[in-house]
Coordinates of N, CA, C and O in Angstrom, one line a residue:
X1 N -11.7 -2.2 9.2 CA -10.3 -2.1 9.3 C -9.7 -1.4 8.1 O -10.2 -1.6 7.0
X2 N -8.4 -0.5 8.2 CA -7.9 0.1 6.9 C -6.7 -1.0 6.5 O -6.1 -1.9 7.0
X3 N -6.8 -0.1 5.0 CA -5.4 -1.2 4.1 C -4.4 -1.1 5.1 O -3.6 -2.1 5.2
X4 N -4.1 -0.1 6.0 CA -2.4 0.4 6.4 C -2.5 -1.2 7.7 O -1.6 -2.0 7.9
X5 N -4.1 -1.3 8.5 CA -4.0 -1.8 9.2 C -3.7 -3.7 9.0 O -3.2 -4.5 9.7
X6 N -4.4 -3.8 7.5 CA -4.0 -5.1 7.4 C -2.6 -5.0 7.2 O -2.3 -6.2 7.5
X7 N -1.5 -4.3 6.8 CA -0.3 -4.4 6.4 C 0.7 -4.3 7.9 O 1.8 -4.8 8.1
X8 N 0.2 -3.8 8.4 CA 0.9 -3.4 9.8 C 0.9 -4.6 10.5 O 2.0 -5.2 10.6
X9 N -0.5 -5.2 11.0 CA -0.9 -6.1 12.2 C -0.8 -7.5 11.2 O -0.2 -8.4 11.7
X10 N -1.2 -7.7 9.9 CA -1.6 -9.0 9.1 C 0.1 -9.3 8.3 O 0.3 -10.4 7.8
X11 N 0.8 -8.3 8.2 CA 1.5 -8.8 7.0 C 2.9 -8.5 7.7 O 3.6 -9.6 7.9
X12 N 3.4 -7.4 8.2 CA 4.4 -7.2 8.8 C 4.1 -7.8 10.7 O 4.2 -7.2 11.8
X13 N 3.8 -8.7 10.5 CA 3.1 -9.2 12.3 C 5.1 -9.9 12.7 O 6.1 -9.9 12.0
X14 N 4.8 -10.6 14.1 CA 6.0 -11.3 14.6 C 5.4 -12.5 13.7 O 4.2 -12.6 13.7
X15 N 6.2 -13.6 12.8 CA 6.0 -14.8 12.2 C 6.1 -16.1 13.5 O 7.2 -16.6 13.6
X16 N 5.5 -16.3 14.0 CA 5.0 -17.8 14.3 C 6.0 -17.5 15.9 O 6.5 -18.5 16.4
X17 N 6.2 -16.7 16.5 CA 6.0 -15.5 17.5 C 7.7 -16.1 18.0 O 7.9 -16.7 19.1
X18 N 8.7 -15.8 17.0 CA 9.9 -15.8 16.5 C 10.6 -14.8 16.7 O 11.8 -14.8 17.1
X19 N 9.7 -13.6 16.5 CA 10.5 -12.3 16.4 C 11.1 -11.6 15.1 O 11.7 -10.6 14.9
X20 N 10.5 -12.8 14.2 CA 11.2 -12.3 13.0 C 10.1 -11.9 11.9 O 9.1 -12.5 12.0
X21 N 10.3 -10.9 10.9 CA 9.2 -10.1 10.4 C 9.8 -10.2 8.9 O 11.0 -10.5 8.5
X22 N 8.3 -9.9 8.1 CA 8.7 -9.6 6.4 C 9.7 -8.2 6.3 O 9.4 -7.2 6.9
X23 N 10.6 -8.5 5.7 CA 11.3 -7.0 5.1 C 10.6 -5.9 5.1 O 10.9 -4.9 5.8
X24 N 9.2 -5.9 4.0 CA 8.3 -5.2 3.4 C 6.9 -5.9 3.0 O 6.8 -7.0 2.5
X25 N 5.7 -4.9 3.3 CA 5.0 -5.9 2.4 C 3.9 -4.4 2.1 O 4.1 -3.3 2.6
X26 N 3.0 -4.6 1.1 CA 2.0 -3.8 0.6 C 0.8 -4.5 0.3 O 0.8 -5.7 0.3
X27 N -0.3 -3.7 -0.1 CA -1.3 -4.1 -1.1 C -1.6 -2.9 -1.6 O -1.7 -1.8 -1.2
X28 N -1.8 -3.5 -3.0 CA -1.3 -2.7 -4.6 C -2.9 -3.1 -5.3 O -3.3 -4.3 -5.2
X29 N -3.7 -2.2 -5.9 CA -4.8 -2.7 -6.4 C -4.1 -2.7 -7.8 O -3.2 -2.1 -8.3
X30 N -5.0 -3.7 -8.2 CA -5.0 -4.3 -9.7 C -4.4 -3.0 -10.8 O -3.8 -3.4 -11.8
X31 N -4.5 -1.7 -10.4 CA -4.2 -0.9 -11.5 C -2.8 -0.5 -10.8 O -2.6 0.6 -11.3
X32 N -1.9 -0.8 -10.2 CA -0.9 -0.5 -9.1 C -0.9 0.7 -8.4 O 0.2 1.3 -8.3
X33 N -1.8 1.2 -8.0 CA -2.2 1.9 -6.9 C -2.1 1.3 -5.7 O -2.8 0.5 -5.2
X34 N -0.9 2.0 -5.1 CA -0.8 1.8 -3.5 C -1.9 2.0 -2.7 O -2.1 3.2 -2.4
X35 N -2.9 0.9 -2.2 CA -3.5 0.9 -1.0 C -3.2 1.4 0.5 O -3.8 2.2 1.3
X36 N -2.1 0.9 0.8 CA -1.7 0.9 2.1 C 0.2 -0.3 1.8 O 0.4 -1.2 1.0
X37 N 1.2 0.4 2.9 CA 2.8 -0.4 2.6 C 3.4 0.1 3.6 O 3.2 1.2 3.9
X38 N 4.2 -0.8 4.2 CA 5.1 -0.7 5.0 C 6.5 0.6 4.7 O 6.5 1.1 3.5
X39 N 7.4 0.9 5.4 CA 7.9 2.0 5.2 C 8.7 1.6 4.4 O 9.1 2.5 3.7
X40 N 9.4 0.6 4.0 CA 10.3 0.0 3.6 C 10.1 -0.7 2.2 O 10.9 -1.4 1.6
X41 N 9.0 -0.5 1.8 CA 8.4 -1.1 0.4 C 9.0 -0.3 -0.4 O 9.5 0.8 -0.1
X42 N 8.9 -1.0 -1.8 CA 9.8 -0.4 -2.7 C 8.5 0.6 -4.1 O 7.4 0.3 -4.6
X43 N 9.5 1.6 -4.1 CA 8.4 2.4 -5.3 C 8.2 1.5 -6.3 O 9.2 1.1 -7.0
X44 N 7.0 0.9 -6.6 CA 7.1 0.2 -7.7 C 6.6 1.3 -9.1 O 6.0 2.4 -8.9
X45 N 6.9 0.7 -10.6 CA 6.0 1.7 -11.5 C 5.6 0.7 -12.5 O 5.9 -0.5 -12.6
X46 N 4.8 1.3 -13.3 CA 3.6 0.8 -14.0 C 4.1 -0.6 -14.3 O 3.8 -1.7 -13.7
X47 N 5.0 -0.2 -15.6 CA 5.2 -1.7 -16.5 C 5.7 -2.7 -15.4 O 5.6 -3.9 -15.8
X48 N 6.1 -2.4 -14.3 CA 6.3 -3.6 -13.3 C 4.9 -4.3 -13.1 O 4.5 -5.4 -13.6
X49 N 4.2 -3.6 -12.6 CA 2.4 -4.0 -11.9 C 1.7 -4.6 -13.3 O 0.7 -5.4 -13.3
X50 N 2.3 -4.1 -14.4 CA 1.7 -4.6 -15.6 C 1.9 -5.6 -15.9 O 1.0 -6.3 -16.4
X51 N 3.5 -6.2 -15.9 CA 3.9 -7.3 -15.9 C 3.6 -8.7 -15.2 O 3.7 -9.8 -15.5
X52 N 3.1 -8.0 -13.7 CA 2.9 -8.8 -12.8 C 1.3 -9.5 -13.2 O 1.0 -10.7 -13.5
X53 N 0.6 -8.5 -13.2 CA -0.5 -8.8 -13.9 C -0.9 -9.4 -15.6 O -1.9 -9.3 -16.2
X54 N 0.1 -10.0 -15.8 CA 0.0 -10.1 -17.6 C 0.1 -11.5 -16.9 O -0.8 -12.2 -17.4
X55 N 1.0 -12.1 -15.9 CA 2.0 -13.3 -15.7 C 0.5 -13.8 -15.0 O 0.3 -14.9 -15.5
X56 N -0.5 -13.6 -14.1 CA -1.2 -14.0 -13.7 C -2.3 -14.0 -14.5 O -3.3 -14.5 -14.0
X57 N -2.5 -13.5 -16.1 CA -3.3 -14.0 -16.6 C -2.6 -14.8 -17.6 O -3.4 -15.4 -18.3
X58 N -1.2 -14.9 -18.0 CA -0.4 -16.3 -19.1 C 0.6 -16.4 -18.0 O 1.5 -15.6 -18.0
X59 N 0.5 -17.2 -17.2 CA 1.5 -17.7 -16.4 C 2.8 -18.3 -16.9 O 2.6 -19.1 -17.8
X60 N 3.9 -18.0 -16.6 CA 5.2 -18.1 -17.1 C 5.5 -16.8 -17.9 O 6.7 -16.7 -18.3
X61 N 4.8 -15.9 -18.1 CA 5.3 -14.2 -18.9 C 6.4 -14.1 -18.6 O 7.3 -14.4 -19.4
X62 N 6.9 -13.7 -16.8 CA 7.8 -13.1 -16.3 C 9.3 -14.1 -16.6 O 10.5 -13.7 -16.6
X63 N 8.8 -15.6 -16.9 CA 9.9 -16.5 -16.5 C 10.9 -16.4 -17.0 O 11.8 -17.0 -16.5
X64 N 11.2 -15.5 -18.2 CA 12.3 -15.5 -19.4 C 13.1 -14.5 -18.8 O 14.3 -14.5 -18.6
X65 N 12.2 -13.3 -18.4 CA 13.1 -12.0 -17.9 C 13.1 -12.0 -16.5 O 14.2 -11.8 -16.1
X66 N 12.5 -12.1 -15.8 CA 12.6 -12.3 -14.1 C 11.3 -11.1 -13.9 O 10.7 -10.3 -14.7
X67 N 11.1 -11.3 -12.6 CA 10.4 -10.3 -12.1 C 10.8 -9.4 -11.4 O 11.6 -9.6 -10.5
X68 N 10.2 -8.0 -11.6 CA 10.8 -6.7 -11.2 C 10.1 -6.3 -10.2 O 8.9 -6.6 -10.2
X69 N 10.8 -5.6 -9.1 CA 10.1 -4.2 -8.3 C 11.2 -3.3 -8.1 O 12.3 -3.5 -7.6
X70 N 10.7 -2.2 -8.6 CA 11.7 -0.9 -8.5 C 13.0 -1.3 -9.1 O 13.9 -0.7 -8.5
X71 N 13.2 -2.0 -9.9 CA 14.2 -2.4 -10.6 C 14.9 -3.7 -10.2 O 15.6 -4.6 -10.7
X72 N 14.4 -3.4 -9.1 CA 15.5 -5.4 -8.6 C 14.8 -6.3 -9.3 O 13.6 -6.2 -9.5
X73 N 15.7 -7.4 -9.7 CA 15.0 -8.5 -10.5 C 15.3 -9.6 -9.8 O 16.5 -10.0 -9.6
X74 N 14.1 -10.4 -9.3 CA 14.0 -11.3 -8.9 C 13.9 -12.5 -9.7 O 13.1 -12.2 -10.6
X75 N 14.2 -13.8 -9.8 CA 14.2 -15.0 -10.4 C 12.8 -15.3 -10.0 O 12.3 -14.9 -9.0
X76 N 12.2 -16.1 -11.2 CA 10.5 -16.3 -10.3 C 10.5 -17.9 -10.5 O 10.8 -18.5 -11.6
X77 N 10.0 -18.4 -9.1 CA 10.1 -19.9 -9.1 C 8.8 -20.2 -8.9 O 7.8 -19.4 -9.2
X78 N 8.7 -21.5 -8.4 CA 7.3 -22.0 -8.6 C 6.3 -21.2 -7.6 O 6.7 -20.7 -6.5
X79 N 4.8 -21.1 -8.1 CA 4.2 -20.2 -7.9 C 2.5 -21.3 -8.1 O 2.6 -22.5 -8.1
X80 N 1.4 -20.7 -8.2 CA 0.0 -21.1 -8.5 C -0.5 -20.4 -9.6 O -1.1 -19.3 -9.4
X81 N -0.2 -21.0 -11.0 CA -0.7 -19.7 -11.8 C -2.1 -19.1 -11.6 O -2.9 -19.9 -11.2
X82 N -2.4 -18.1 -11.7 CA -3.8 -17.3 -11.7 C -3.7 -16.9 -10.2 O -4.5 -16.2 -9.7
X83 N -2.5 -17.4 -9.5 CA -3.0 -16.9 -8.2 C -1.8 -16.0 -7.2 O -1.8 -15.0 -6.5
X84 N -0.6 -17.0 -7.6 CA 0.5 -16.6 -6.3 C 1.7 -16.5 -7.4 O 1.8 -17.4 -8.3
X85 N 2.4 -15.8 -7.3 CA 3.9 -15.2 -8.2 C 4.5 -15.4 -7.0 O 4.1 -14.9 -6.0
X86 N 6.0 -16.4 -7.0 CA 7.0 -16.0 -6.2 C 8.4 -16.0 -6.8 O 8.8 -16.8 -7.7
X87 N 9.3 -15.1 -6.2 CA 10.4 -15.2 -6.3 C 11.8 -14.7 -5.4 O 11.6 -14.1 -4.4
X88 N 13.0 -15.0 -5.8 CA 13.8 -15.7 -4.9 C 14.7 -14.6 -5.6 O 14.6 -14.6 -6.9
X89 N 15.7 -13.6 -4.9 CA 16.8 -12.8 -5.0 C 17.7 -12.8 -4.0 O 17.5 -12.4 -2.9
X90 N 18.8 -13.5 -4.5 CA 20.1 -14.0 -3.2 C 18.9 -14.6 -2.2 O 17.9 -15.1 -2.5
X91 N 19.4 -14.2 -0.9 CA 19.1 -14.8 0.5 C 17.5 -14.3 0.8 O 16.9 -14.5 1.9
X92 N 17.0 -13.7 -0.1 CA 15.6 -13.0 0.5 C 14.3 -13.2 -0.8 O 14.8 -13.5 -1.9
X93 N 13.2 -13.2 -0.8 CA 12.3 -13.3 -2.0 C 11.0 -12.5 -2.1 O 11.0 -11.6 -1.3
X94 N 10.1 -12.7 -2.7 CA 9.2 -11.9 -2.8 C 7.7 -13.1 -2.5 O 7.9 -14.3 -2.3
X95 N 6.6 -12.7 -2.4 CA 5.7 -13.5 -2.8 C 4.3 -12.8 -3.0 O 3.8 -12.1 -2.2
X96 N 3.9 -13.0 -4.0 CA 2.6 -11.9 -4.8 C 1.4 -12.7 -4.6 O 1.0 -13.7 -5.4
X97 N 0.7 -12.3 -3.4 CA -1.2 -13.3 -3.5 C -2.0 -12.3 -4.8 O -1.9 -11.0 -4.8
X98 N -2.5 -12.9 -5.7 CA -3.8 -12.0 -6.4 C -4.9 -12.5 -5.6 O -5.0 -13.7 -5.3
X99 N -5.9 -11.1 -5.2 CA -7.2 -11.2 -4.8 C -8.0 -10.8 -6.0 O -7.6 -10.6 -7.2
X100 N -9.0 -10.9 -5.6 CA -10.4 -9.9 -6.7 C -10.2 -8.4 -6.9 O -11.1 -7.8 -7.4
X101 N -9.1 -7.9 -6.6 CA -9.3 -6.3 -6.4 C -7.8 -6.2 -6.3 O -7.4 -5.3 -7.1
X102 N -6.7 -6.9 -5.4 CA -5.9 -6.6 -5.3 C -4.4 -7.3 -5.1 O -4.4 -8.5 -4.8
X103 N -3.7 -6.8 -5.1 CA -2.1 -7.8 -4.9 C -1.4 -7.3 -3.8 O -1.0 -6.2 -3.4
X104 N -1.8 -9.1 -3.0 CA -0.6 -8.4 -2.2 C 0.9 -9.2 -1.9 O 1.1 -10.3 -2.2
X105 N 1.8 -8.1 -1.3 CA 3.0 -8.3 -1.7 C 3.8 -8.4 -0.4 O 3.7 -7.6 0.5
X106 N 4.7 -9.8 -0.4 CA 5.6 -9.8 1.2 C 6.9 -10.2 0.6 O 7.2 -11.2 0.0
X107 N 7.9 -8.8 0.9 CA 9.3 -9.3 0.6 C 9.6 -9.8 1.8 O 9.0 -9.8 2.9
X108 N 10.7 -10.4 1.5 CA 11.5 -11.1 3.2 C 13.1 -11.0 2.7 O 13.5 -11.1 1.5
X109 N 13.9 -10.9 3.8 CA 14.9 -11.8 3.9 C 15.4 -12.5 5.1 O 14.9 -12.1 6.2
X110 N 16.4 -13.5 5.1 CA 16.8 -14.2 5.7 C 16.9 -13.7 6.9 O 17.2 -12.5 6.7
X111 N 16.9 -13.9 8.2 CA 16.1 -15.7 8.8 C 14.9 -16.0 8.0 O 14.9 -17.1 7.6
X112 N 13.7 -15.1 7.8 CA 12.8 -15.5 7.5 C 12.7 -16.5 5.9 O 13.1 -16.2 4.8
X113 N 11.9 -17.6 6.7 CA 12.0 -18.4 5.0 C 11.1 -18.1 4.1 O 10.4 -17.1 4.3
X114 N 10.9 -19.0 2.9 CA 10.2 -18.3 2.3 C 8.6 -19.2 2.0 O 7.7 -19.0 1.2
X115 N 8.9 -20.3 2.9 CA 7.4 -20.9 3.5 C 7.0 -20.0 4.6 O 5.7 -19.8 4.8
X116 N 7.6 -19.6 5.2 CA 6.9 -18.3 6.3 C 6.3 -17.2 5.3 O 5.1 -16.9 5.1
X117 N 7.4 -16.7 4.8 CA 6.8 -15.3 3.6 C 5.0 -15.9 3.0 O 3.9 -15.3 3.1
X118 N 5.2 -17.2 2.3 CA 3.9 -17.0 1.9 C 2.8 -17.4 2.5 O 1.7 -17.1 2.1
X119 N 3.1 -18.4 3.9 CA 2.0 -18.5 4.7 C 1.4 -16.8 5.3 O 0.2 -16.5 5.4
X120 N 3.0 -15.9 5.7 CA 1.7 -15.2 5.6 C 0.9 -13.6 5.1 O 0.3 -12.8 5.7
X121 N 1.1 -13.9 3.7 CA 0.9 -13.5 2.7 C -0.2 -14.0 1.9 O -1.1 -13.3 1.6
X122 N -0.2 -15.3 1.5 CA -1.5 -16.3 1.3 C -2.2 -16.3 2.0 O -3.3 -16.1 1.4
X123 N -2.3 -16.3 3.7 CA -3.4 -16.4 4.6 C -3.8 -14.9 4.2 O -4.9 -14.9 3.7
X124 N -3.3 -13.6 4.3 CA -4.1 -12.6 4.1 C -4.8 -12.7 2.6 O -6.0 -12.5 2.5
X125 N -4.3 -12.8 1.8 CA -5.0 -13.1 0.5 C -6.1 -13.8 0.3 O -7.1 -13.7 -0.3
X126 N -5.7 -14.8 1.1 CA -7.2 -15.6 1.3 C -8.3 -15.2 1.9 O -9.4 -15.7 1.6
X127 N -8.1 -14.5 2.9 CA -9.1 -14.2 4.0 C -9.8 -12.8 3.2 O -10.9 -12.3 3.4
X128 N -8.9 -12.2 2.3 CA -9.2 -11.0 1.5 C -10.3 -11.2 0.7 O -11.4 -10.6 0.8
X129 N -9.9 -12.5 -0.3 CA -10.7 -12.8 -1.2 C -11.9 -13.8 -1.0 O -12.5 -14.2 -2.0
X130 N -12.2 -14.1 0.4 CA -13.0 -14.4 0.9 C -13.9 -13.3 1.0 O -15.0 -13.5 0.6
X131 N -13.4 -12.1 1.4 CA -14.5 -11.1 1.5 C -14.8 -10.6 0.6 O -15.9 -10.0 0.6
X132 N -14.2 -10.6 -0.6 CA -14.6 -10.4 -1.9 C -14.0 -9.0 -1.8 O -14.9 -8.1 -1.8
X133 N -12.6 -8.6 -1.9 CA -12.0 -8.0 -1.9 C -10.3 -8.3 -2.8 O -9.4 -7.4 -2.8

């Protein structure tokens, strides 16, 4: 299966057959190299992906300044350190799974909540890094 296809059918899918979908979502390898993103994903650049990855190896990095993509700053709330970054901007949020290779990323906003956002965003991350991916 390609990256575009897990992001298409796994990440941007109908949520819990609602009708309602993530904003955006991607997977970003560890050096932030776009794998595969929806059309609506945001350009991220380095020191963001850098940041993101600094916070998953000292968890709490981001918490003083917020977390960025493409300049929007998200508030970052509770999360799993070493594993899941999330955060919350107005009515919509983000949620960052780390795999072995890669991050992936589901923005949302409202209707959708943000226990939907990371169920399913976590389930692909898991099923990722199960394959050792």
């Amino acid at each position: 299966m390609s990256w575009q296809t897990y992001v298409d059918e796994h990440l941007m899918c109908d949520i819990e057959g609602q009708g309602q979908h993530l904003k955006s979502a991607a997977i970003v390898g560890h050096d932030g190299s776009v794998w595969a993103q929806s059309s609506a994903f945001p350009q991220l650049n380095a020191s963001e992906v850098t940041d993101i990855m600094k916070n998953f190896d000292e968890p709490g990095h981001l918490a003083p300044k917020g977390l960025h993509l493409a300049g929007a700053k998200y508030m970052v709330i509770q999360g799993e350190p070493g594993a899941v970054i999330r955060g919350k901007k107005g009515t919509g949020g983000v949620t960052i799974k780390k795999t072995g290779q890669s991050l992936i990323f589901g923005i949302y906003e409202e209707p959708v909540t943000p226990g939907q956002c990371n169920m399913v965003v976590e389930r692909l991350g898991d099923y990722l890094a199960e394959q050792g991916l």
